[in-house]
């Protein structure tokens, strides 16, 4: 990997725009499987996209710069692929939530229900109780996030744990949000506290930063950081294949308007204590608390010896996205979906550009999905094309 060496683009066959998981996997495959030279550019001063992590200067604690990232997958193909570049620790994600000053397990499970209602229900009793709650405000066909959540847990649990958090996180009334957002969150009538059900989970032992470095550190890959595609676009040979993982609306100069994204802001603090909150992620369910959650990164690596007198926390605040903020979550209103369709139509007419990743396809994708989609695109659109 030649970092920051501008070799010029004359004769270049493959350009990857963006060094997140999508771009990095594509580049790694082109370099190692196809045996071809590839240039990767990123407008940021680091590689790894939003999954990047780096050790904090004062403590050495590996921090996920864009918020907590937990690797989890059901795909043996993805797991086998990513394990070629790193080993994972045995971390299993668990989240607590703070409501009215008390701590509860999240997602809502038997412990949350019993603590919230002051009961000692068995799983069957809790199920019957929550069913009664649901029947009080019955929605045969839930039309939005609020109705969907109430139809899953009833109004009282919804108002305590979902309404305020969702309103803060999306800066939108939950009645105006699509129902499917809440489907990402499981509800359980057992004491299971693991956030994810996937068979393979963990955090890269040496951190995401080290993982990306290993994937990109190949003789056939040239990496140019601080390089915006739109500043060098005119230098790219017409027959170069471009894999574009930046925002699709920007690629087409916002011709049909800007796609809606929600953004985030993180406030970092190094505190003179060994342990601030006793867990990696604490959600704050109440609307009057301005941040949505606090991340404490030391807890992602129980296997490491971190300093005993300092810890690093990030408070996470939600922001409405603009052209000048980092896009994090697609808002995906029906207007956004129509606009995206128009951009897709244009994308289909670009003979030498492939669009991928969360920004290129305007979708929320976990890291394993991004890796899988990149591997599929490589096999079906790049490797096949090179052999014709
Ligand atoms: P990105 O990582 O965003 O990479 C795109 C890259 O393109 C960026 O580096 C950007 O700088 C670059 N770029 C854009 N435009 C240009 C341009 N014009 N020129 C040059 N470079 C450009 N997934 C999980 O599996 N587990 C989790 O726990 C998890 N937590 C998450 C938490 C948050 C807060 C968010 C928002 C996402 C989370 N995700 C998680 C999803 C994860 O972040 C994505 O799957 C992953 O980042 C997608 O990779 P990507 O390559 O598509 O995009
Ligand atoms: N959610 C909530 N309370 C919580 C956690 C999540 O209401 O304590 C809702 C919220 O609307 C969120 C959705 O569940 O957008 C999906 O949760 P997930 O953890 O996937 O959120 P993410 O941070 O990835 O959006």
Short mmCIF file of C-alpha atoms and ligand atoms in Angstrom, two decimals:
data_model
loop_
_atom_site.label_atom_id
_atom_site.label_comp_id
_atom_site.label_asym_id
_atom_site.label_seq_id
_atom_site.Cartn_x
_atom_site.Cartn_y
_atom_site.Cartn_z
CA UNK A 1 0.00 0.00 0.00
CA UNK A 2 1.57 3.26 -1.12
CA UNK A 3 -0.13 5.85 1.04
CA UNK A 4 -0.40 9.37 -0.26
CA UNK A 5 1.73 8.74 -3.36
CA UNK A 6 -0.07 10.19 -6.34
CA UNK A 7 1.06 7.95 -9.13
CA UNK A 8 -1.13 9.76 -11.65
CA UNK A 9 -4.13 8.15 -13.20
CA UNK A 10 -2.86 7.54 -16.76
CA UNK A 11 -3.56 3.95 -17.77
CA UNK A 12 -5.46 3.26 -14.55
CA UNK A 13 -7.95 0.36 -14.86
CA UNK A 14 -9.64 0.44 -11.45
CA UNK A 15 -10.45 3.35 -9.15
CA UNK A 16 -12.25 2.79 -5.85
CA UNK A 17 -13.83 5.89 -4.31
CA UNK A 18 -14.15 5.47 -0.53
CA UNK A 19 -12.16 3.22 1.81
CA UNK A 20 -15.01 1.97 4.03
CA UNK A 21 -15.77 -1.76 4.07
CA UNK A 22 -17.32 -1.71 0.59
CA UNK A 23 -14.40 0.01 -1.12
CA UNK A 24 -11.77 -1.86 0.87
CA UNK A 25 -13.20 -5.31 0.08
CA UNK A 26 -13.48 -4.48 -3.63
CA UNK A 27 -9.91 -3.16 -3.71
CA UNK A 28 -8.55 -6.17 -1.80
CA UNK A 29 -10.21 -8.57 -4.26
CA UNK A 30 -8.99 -6.66 -7.34
CA UNK A 31 -5.47 -6.59 -5.90
CA UNK A 32 -5.25 -10.17 -4.64
CA UNK A 33 -7.72 -12.20 -6.68
CA UNK A 34 -7.52 -10.40 -10.01
CA UNK A 35 -3.87 -9.44 -9.50
CA UNK A 36 -4.51 -5.96 -10.89
CA UNK A 37 -3.37 -2.53 -9.72
CA UNK A 38 -6.08 -0.44 -8.05
CA UNK A 39 -6.15 3.10 -6.64
CA UNK A 40 -8.31 3.76 -3.56
CA UNK A 41 -9.12 7.36 -2.70
CA UNK A 42 -10.85 8.79 0.33
CA UNK A 43 -11.76 12.38 1.05
CA UNK A 44 -11.04 11.88 4.74
CA UNK A 45 -7.57 11.87 6.27
CA UNK A 46 -8.02 8.25 7.40
CA UNK A 47 -9.15 4.99 5.77
CA UNK A 48 -11.92 2.69 7.04
CA UNK A 49 -14.98 4.89 6.51
CA UNK A 50 -17.47 5.00 9.36
CA UNK A 51 -16.23 1.71 10.80
CA UNK A 52 -12.80 3.18 11.58
CA UNK A 53 -11.30 2.96 15.06
CA UNK A 54 -8.09 4.43 16.48
CA UNK A 55 -6.37 4.44 19.88
CA UNK A 56 -7.03 7.55 21.96
CA UNK A 57 -3.77 9.52 22.51
CA UNK A 58 -4.13 9.95 26.29
CA UNK A 59 -5.23 6.43 27.24
CA UNK A 60 -4.51 4.07 24.33
CA UNK A 61 -8.16 2.99 24.46
CA UNK A 62 -9.33 2.02 20.96
CA UNK A 63 -12.24 4.37 20.11
CA UNK A 64 -14.82 3.84 17.37
CA UNK A 65 -14.67 7.35 15.91
CA UNK A 66 -18.16 7.24 14.36
CA UNK A 67 -19.90 5.45 17.23
CA UNK A 68 -19.88 1.85 18.49
CA UNK A 69 -19.41 -0.79 15.80
CA UNK A 70 -20.00 -4.42 16.72
CA UNK A 71 -19.30 -7.03 14.10
CA UNK A 72 -22.08 -9.61 13.87
CA UNK A 73 -23.13 -11.91 11.05
CA UNK A 74 -25.15 -14.97 10.09
CA UNK A 75 -23.07 -15.44 6.94
CA UNK A 76 -20.33 -18.08 7.18
CA UNK A 77 -18.98 -16.71 3.88
CA UNK A 78 -18.48 -13.21 5.36
CA UNK A 79 -17.08 -14.61 8.61
CA UNK A 80 -14.57 -16.79 6.79
CA UNK A 81 -13.55 -13.88 4.55
CA UNK A 82 -13.02 -11.28 7.29
CA UNK A 83 -11.16 -13.75 9.52
CA UNK A 84 -8.42 -13.88 6.89
CA UNK A 85 -7.45 -10.39 8.01
CA UNK A 86 -8.06 -10.38 11.77
CA UNK A 87 -9.13 -12.40 14.79
CA UNK A 88 -12.10 -11.33 16.89
CA UNK A 89 -12.47 -11.25 20.65
CA UNK A 90 -15.46 -12.85 22.39
CA UNK A 91 -17.38 -9.59 23.01
CA UNK A 92 -21.19 -9.94 22.99
CA UNK A 93 -23.11 -6.68 22.77
CA UNK A 94 -25.37 -5.78 25.69
CA UNK A 95 -27.17 -2.48 26.07
CA UNK A 96 -28.75 -0.86 29.09
CA UNK A 97 -31.16 2.05 29.02
CA UNK A 98 -31.71 4.80 31.54
CA UNK A 99 -35.34 5.79 32.10
CA UNK A 100 -36.27 8.25 34.89
CA UNK A 101 -32.92 7.61 36.56
CA UNK A 102 -33.32 3.81 36.65
CA UNK A 103 -31.40 1.28 34.57
CA UNK A 104 -33.13 -1.37 32.48
CA UNK A 105 -32.04 -4.03 30.03
CA UNK A 106 -32.54 -3.18 26.36
CA UNK A 107 -33.97 -4.57 24.10
CA UNK A 108 -37.06 -5.03 26.24
CA UNK A 109 -36.87 -8.51 27.81
CA UNK A 110 -38.35 -10.31 30.84
CA UNK A 111 -36.06 -8.41 33.22
CA UNK A 112 -37.12 -5.03 31.72
CA UNK A 113 -40.81 -5.95 32.02
CA UNK A 114 -40.54 -7.22 35.61
CA UNK A 115 -38.45 -4.27 36.80
CA UNK A 116 -40.63 -1.70 35.04
CA UNK A 117 -43.96 -3.09 36.29
CA UNK A 118 -42.60 -4.30 39.68
CA UNK A 119 -43.70 -7.86 38.88
CA UNK A 120 -42.10 -11.31 38.97
CA UNK A 121 -43.72 -12.75 35.83
CA UNK A 122 -42.68 -16.01 34.24
CA UNK A 123 -42.21 -15.84 30.45
CA UNK A 124 -45.81 -17.05 29.87
CA UNK A 125 -47.26 -14.59 32.40
CA UNK A 126 -45.30 -11.71 30.88
CA UNK A 127 -46.50 -12.66 27.40
CA UNK A 128 -50.13 -12.71 28.55
CA UNK A 129 -49.69 -9.39 30.39
CA UNK A 130 -48.09 -7.64 27.39
CA UNK A 131 -50.80 -9.07 25.12
CA UNK A 132 -53.41 -7.33 27.31
CA UNK A 133 -51.40 -4.09 27.07
CA UNK A 134 -51.35 -4.44 23.27
CA UNK A 135 -55.08 -5.13 23.05
CA UNK A 136 -55.87 -1.84 24.84
CA UNK A 137 -54.65 0.11 21.77
CA UNK A 138 -55.07 -2.51 19.11
CA UNK A 139 -53.76 -1.64 15.61
CA UNK A 140 -54.72 -4.27 13.05
CA UNK A 141 -52.37 -2.77 10.47
CA UNK A 142 -49.79 -0.49 12.11
CA UNK A 143 -49.08 2.44 9.80
CA UNK A 144 -46.09 4.06 11.48
CA UNK A 145 -43.35 3.46 14.06
CA UNK A 146 -45.54 4.45 17.02
CA UNK A 147 -48.39 2.11 16.05
CA UNK A 148 -45.96 -0.70 15.26
CA UNK A 149 -44.15 -0.34 18.60
CA UNK A 150 -47.43 -0.27 20.55
CA UNK A 151 -48.59 -3.35 18.68
CA UNK A 152 -45.39 -5.10 19.82
CA UNK A 153 -45.12 -4.03 23.49
CA UNK A 154 -48.14 -1.92 24.43
CA UNK A 155 -48.36 1.79 25.17
CA UNK A 156 -46.65 1.94 28.61
CA UNK A 157 -43.42 0.21 27.54
CA UNK A 158 -43.49 2.20 24.29
CA UNK A 159 -43.75 5.51 26.14
CA UNK A 160 -40.97 4.62 28.60
CA UNK A 161 -38.35 3.10 26.32
CA UNK A 162 -39.09 3.92 22.70
CA UNK A 163 -41.03 7.14 22.24
CA UNK A 164 -38.50 9.61 23.69
CA UNK A 165 -35.41 7.80 22.39
CA UNK A 166 -36.83 7.53 18.87
CA UNK A 167 -38.01 11.16 18.81
CA UNK A 168 -34.50 12.28 19.87
CA UNK A 169 -32.70 9.93 17.54
CA UNK A 170 -34.74 10.73 14.44
CA UNK A 171 -35.74 14.27 15.43
CA UNK A 172 -39.14 13.33 14.08
CA UNK A 173 -42.43 12.40 15.76
CA UNK A 174 -42.54 8.54 15.81
CA UNK A 175 -46.03 8.79 14.24
CA UNK A 176 -44.32 10.12 11.10
CA UNK A 177 -41.59 7.45 10.91
CA UNK A 178 -41.80 4.19 8.93
CA UNK A 179 -42.84 1.17 11.01
CA UNK A 180 -39.95 -0.99 9.84
CA UNK A 181 -37.27 0.97 11.80
CA UNK A 182 -38.50 -0.63 15.00
CA UNK A 183 -38.39 -4.11 13.46
CA UNK A 184 -34.59 -3.95 13.90
CA UNK A 185 -35.13 -4.15 17.66
CA UNK A 186 -36.06 -7.55 19.15
CA UNK A 187 -38.53 -7.92 22.06
CA UNK A 188 -38.08 -10.95 24.28
CA UNK A 189 -39.96 -12.80 26.97
CA UNK A 190 -36.76 -14.38 28.30
CA UNK A 191 -33.79 -13.05 30.27
CA UNK A 192 -31.58 -13.12 27.17
CA UNK A 193 -29.73 -9.82 27.12
CA UNK A 194 -27.52 -10.18 24.01
CA UNK A 195 -28.44 -7.42 21.56
CA UNK A 196 -27.75 -9.57 18.49
CA UNK A 197 -28.76 -13.15 17.76
CA UNK A 198 -26.10 -13.84 15.12
CA UNK A 199 -23.83 -16.87 15.58
CA UNK A 200 -20.63 -14.91 14.83
CA UNK A 201 -19.93 -11.74 16.78
CA UNK A 202 -17.03 -9.79 18.23
CA UNK A 203 -14.64 -6.88 17.94
CA UNK A 204 -11.39 -7.17 15.94
CA UNK A 205 -8.73 -7.97 18.54
CA UNK A 206 -6.41 -5.24 17.26
CA UNK A 207 -9.25 -2.83 16.42
CA UNK A 208 -10.94 -1.85 13.16
CA UNK A 209 -8.12 0.54 12.23
CA UNK A 210 -5.61 -2.32 12.24
CA UNK A 211 -8.01 -4.55 10.29
CA UNK A 212 -8.39 -1.99 7.48
CA UNK A 213 -4.64 -1.42 7.41
CA UNK A 214 -4.07 -5.14 6.87
CA UNK A 215 -6.72 -5.35 4.13
CA UNK A 216 -5.36 -2.34 2.26
CA UNK A 217 -1.69 -3.10 2.77
CA UNK A 218 -1.20 -4.92 -0.54
CA UNK A 219 1.45 -4.21 -3.19
CA UNK A 220 -1.29 -3.71 -5.83
CA UNK A 221 -3.18 -1.08 -3.83
CA UNK A 222 -2.32 2.64 -3.88
CA UNK A 223 -4.18 4.65 -1.27
CA UNK A 224 -4.71 8.40 -1.57
CA UNK A 225 -6.24 10.08 1.47
CA UNK A 226 -7.58 13.67 1.62
CA UNK A 227 -8.63 13.22 -2.00
CA UNK A 228 -12.12 14.14 -3.12
CA UNK A 229 -13.30 12.28 -6.20
CA UNK A 230 -14.91 15.41 -7.61
CA UNK A 231 -11.56 17.24 -7.50
CA UNK A 232 -9.78 14.55 -9.57
CA UNK A 233 -12.67 13.27 -11.69
CA UNK A 234 -11.48 14.98 -14.87
CA UNK A 235 -8.10 13.15 -14.65
CA UNK A 236 -9.66 9.66 -14.64
CA UNK A 237 -9.27 7.83 -17.98
CA UNK A 238 -12.63 7.31 -19.72
CA UNK A 239 -12.20 3.50 -19.77
CA UNK A 240 -11.22 3.22 -16.06
CA UNK A 241 -13.76 1.25 -13.99
CA UNK A 242 -14.85 3.38 -11.05
CA UNK A 243 -16.38 1.82 -7.95
CA UNK A 244 -18.11 4.71 -6.25
CA UNK A 245 -19.11 4.38 -2.58
CA UNK A 246 -19.83 8.06 -1.90
CA UNK A 247 -23.31 9.63 -1.90
CA UNK A 248 -25.16 8.88 -5.14
CA UNK A 249 -26.99 12.25 -5.13
CA UNK A 250 -23.68 14.13 -5.01
CA UNK A 251 -22.37 12.05 -7.94
CA UNK A 252 -25.17 13.46 -10.08
CA UNK A 253 -24.73 16.97 -8.67
CA UNK A 254 -28.03 16.75 -6.72
CA UNK A 255 -29.97 16.95 -10.02
CA UNK A 256 -33.16 15.54 -8.48
CA UNK A 257 -32.57 17.05 -5.04
CA UNK A 258 -30.76 15.99 -1.89
CA UNK A 259 -31.51 12.61 -0.27
CA UNK A 260 -32.48 12.83 3.41
CA UNK A 261 -29.90 11.67 5.95
CA UNK A 262 -29.79 11.91 9.70
CA UNK A 263 -26.42 12.88 11.09
CA UNK A 264 -24.71 12.48 14.46
CA UNK A 265 -22.37 14.53 16.63
CA UNK A 266 -20.09 12.98 19.23
CA UNK A 267 -18.75 14.77 22.30
CA UNK A 268 -15.60 13.08 23.57
CA UNK A 269 -14.45 13.20 27.19
CA UNK A 270 -11.48 11.57 28.94
CA UNK A 271 -12.47 11.03 32.58
CA UNK A 272 -10.15 10.38 35.57
CA UNK A 273 -11.91 7.15 36.59
CA UNK A 274 -11.29 3.52 35.68
CA UNK A 275 -14.92 2.84 34.79
CA UNK A 276 -17.61 5.44 34.13
CA UNK A 277 -20.74 3.39 33.44
CA UNK A 278 -19.77 -0.27 33.74
CA UNK A 279 -20.81 -1.14 30.18
CA UNK A 280 -20.12 -0.22 26.55
CA UNK A 281 -23.40 1.51 25.63
CA UNK A 282 -25.95 3.19 27.88
CA UNK A 283 -29.05 4.52 26.11
CA UNK A 284 -30.94 7.49 27.54
CA UNK A 285 -34.62 6.93 26.88
CA UNK A 286 -36.02 10.23 28.17
CA UNK A 287 -36.54 13.11 25.79
CA UNK A 288 -35.37 15.74 28.29
CA UNK A 289 -31.81 14.35 28.21
CA UNK A 290 -30.33 15.85 25.04
CA UNK A 291 -28.04 12.96 24.02
CA UNK A 292 -29.26 9.52 22.94
CA UNK A 293 -26.48 7.35 24.37
CA UNK A 294 -23.02 7.20 25.91
CA UNK A 295 -20.32 4.90 24.57
CA UNK A 296 -17.47 3.78 26.85
CA UNK A 297 -14.92 2.08 24.63
CA UNK A 298 -12.69 0.35 27.22
CA UNK A 299 -15.42 -2.29 27.71
CA UNK A 300 -15.09 -3.55 24.11
CA UNK A 301 -11.73 -5.12 25.00
CA UNK A 302 -11.87 -6.99 28.31
CA UNK A 303 -8.82 -8.91 27.11
CA UNK A 304 -6.66 -5.73 27.13
CA UNK A 305 -4.80 -4.03 29.97
CA UNK A 306 -6.08 -0.45 29.79
CA UNK A 307 -5.05 2.26 32.31
CA UNK A 308 -6.78 1.93 35.69
CA UNK A 309 -7.18 5.67 36.23
CA UNK A 310 -8.70 6.94 32.98
CA UNK A 311 -11.55 6.12 30.63
CA UNK A 312 -12.92 7.57 27.37
CA UNK A 313 -16.60 8.25 26.74
CA UNK A 314 -18.44 9.64 23.71
CA UNK A 315 -21.87 11.25 24.18
CA UNK A 316 -23.94 10.82 21.01
CA UNK A 317 -26.27 13.57 19.78
CA UNK A 318 -28.58 13.37 16.77
CA UNK A 319 -28.50 16.01 14.04
CA UNK A 320 -30.61 16.67 10.98
CA UNK A 321 -28.40 16.03 7.96
CA UNK A 322 -27.44 18.79 5.52
CA UNK A 323 -24.97 18.86 2.64
CA UNK A 324 -22.31 19.90 5.16
CA UNK A 325 -22.81 17.17 7.78
CA UNK A 326 -21.67 13.55 7.60
CA UNK A 327 -24.52 11.29 6.46
CA UNK A 328 -25.21 8.46 8.97
CA UNK A 329 -28.75 7.06 8.63
CA UNK A 330 -30.94 7.32 5.50
CA UNK A 331 -34.27 8.92 6.50
CA UNK A 332 -35.98 7.13 3.60
CA UNK A 333 -39.29 8.98 3.35
CA UNK A 334 -41.43 8.07 0.34
CA UNK A 335 -40.13 11.23 -1.36
CA UNK A 336 -36.54 10.05 -0.72
CA UNK A 337 -37.40 6.68 -2.22
CA UNK A 338 -38.73 8.33 -5.40
CA UNK A 339 -35.69 10.58 -5.66
CA UNK A 340 -33.38 7.60 -5.16
CA UNK A 341 -35.16 5.72 -7.98
CA UNK A 342 -34.43 8.62 -10.32
CA UNK A 343 -30.73 8.56 -9.37
CA UNK A 344 -30.69 4.76 -9.83
CA UNK A 345 -32.00 5.22 -13.35
CA UNK A 346 -29.09 7.57 -14.14
CA UNK A 347 -26.64 5.22 -12.43
CA UNK A 348 -27.74 2.42 -14.76
CA UNK A 349 -26.66 4.56 -17.72
CA UNK A 350 -23.09 4.99 -16.48
CA UNK A 351 -21.16 2.32 -18.38
CA UNK A 352 -17.99 2.44 -16.26
CA UNK A 353 -19.22 3.33 -12.79
CA UNK A 354 -20.53 0.86 -10.21
CA UNK A 355 -22.33 2.24 -7.15
CA UNK A 356 -22.03 0.41 -3.84
CA UNK A 357 -22.08 0.66 -0.07
CA UNK A 358 -24.45 2.53 2.19
CA UNK A 359 -23.97 5.95 0.52
CA UNK A 360 -23.89 4.66 -3.05
CA UNK A 361 -27.13 2.70 -2.60
CA UNK A 362 -28.84 5.00 -0.06
CA UNK A 363 -29.49 2.27 2.49
CA UNK A 364 -28.74 1.35 6.09
CA UNK A 365 -26.43 -1.65 5.88
CA UNK A 366 -24.59 -3.43 8.65
CA UNK A 367 -20.91 -4.13 8.02
CA UNK A 368 -21.47 -7.80 7.18
CA UNK A 369 -24.07 -6.90 4.53
CA UNK A 370 -21.69 -4.38 3.01
CA UNK A 371 -18.92 -6.98 2.85
CA UNK A 372 -21.28 -9.54 1.30
CA UNK A 373 -22.54 -7.06 -1.30
CA UNK A 374 -18.98 -6.04 -2.17
CA UNK A 375 -17.92 -9.69 -2.59
CA UNK A 376 -20.95 -10.30 -4.81
CA UNK A 377 -20.30 -7.19 -6.90
CA UNK A 378 -16.68 -8.19 -7.33
CA UNK A 379 -17.61 -11.70 -8.55
CA UNK A 380 -20.50 -10.68 -10.80
CA UNK A 381 -19.51 -7.26 -12.16
CA UNK A 382 -15.72 -6.92 -11.93
CA UNK A 383 -14.11 -10.35 -12.16
CA UNK A 384 -16.53 -11.53 -14.84
CA UNK A 385 -16.09 -8.29 -16.84
CA UNK A 386 -12.30 -8.58 -16.71
CA UNK A 387 -12.41 -12.06 -18.26
CA UNK A 388 -14.48 -11.05 -21.30
P1 LIG B 1 -18.56 4.15 4.70
O1 LIG B 1 -17.96 3.42 5.83
O2 LIG B 1 -19.36 5.36 4.99
O3 LIG B 1 -17.38 4.55 3.70
C1 LIG B 1 -17.59 5.43 2.63
C2 LIG B 1 -16.30 6.21 2.42
O4 LIG B 1 -16.42 6.97 1.22
C3 LIG B 1 -16.01 7.22 3.54
O5 LIG B 1 -14.74 6.96 4.08
C4 LIG B 1 -16.06 8.56 2.85
O6 LIG B 1 -15.13 9.49 3.36
C5 LIG B 1 -15.72 8.19 1.41
N1 LIG B 1 -16.22 9.15 0.42
C6 LIG B 1 -17.49 9.62 0.30
N2 LIG B 1 -17.55 10.52 -0.72
C7 LIG B 1 -16.31 10.61 -1.23
C8 LIG B 1 -15.73 11.39 -2.28
N3 LIG B 1 -16.46 12.25 -2.99
N4 LIG B 1 -14.43 11.24 -2.55
C9 LIG B 1 -13.65 10.38 -1.81
N5 LIG B 1 -14.15 9.63 -0.80
C10 LIG B 1 -15.45 9.73 -0.52
N6 LIG B 1 -22.74 -1.93 11.35
C11 LIG B 1 -22.54 -3.09 12.03
O7 LIG B 1 -22.40 -4.15 11.42
N7 LIG B 1 -22.48 -3.08 13.41
C12 LIG B 1 -22.61 -1.96 14.15
O8 LIG B 1 -22.56 -2.00 15.39
C13 LIG B 1 -22.83 -0.74 13.45
N8 LIG B 1 -22.96 0.41 14.14
C14 LIG B 1 -23.23 1.56 13.46
C15 LIG B 1 -23.38 2.73 14.19
C16 LIG B 1 -23.65 3.91 13.54
C17 LIG B 1 -23.81 5.17 14.33
C18 LIG B 1 -23.80 3.92 12.14
C19 LIG B 1 -24.18 5.16 11.41
C20 LIG B 1 -23.60 2.76 11.39
C21 LIG B 1 -23.31 1.58 12.04
N9 LIG B 1 -23.08 0.41 11.34
C22 LIG B 1 -22.88 -0.76 12.03
C23 LIG B 1 -23.05 0.39 9.86
C24 LIG B 1 -21.62 0.62 9.29
O9 LIG B 1 -21.17 1.90 9.68
C25 LIG B 1 -21.68 0.48 7.76
O10 LIG B 1 -22.06 -0.84 7.44
C26 LIG B 1 -20.35 0.78 7.06
O11 LIG B 1 -19.76 1.98 7.46
C27 LIG B 1 -20.62 0.85 5.56
O12 LIG B 1 -19.41 0.90 4.83
P2 LIG B 1 -19.36 1.65 3.45
O13 LIG B 1 -18.06 1.32 2.85
O14 LIG B 1 -20.59 1.39 2.67
O15 LIG B 1 -19.49 3.21 3.83
N1 LIG B 2 -34.84 2.23 19.84
C1 LIG B 2 -35.51 2.77 20.92
N2 LIG B 2 -34.96 2.70 22.16
C2 LIG B 2 -33.76 2.14 22.38
C3 LIG B 2 -33.06 1.59 21.28
C4 LIG B 2 -33.63 1.65 20.03
O1 LIG B 2 -36.60 3.31 20.76
O2 LIG B 2 -33.29 2.12 23.54
C5 LIG B 2 -35.48 2.33 18.51
C6 LIG B 2 -35.03 3.56 17.73
O3 LIG B 2 -36.13 4.03 16.97
C7 LIG B 2 -33.96 3.00 16.80
C8 LIG B 2 -34.54 1.61 16.49
O4 LIG B 2 -35.12 1.20 17.73
O5 LIG B 2 -33.81 3.78 15.63
C9 LIG B 2 -33.52 0.59 16.04
O6 LIG B 2 -32.56 0.39 17.07
P1 LIG B 2 -31.02 0.15 16.75
O7 LIG B 2 -30.30 -0.22 17.97
O8 LIG B 2 -30.92 -0.69 15.54
O9 LIG B 2 -30.63 1.65 16.45
P2 LIG B 2 -29.52 2.32 15.64
O10 LIG B 2 -28.76 3.10 16.61
O11 LIG B 2 -28.70 1.30 14.93
O12 LIG B 2 -30.38 3.16 14.75
#
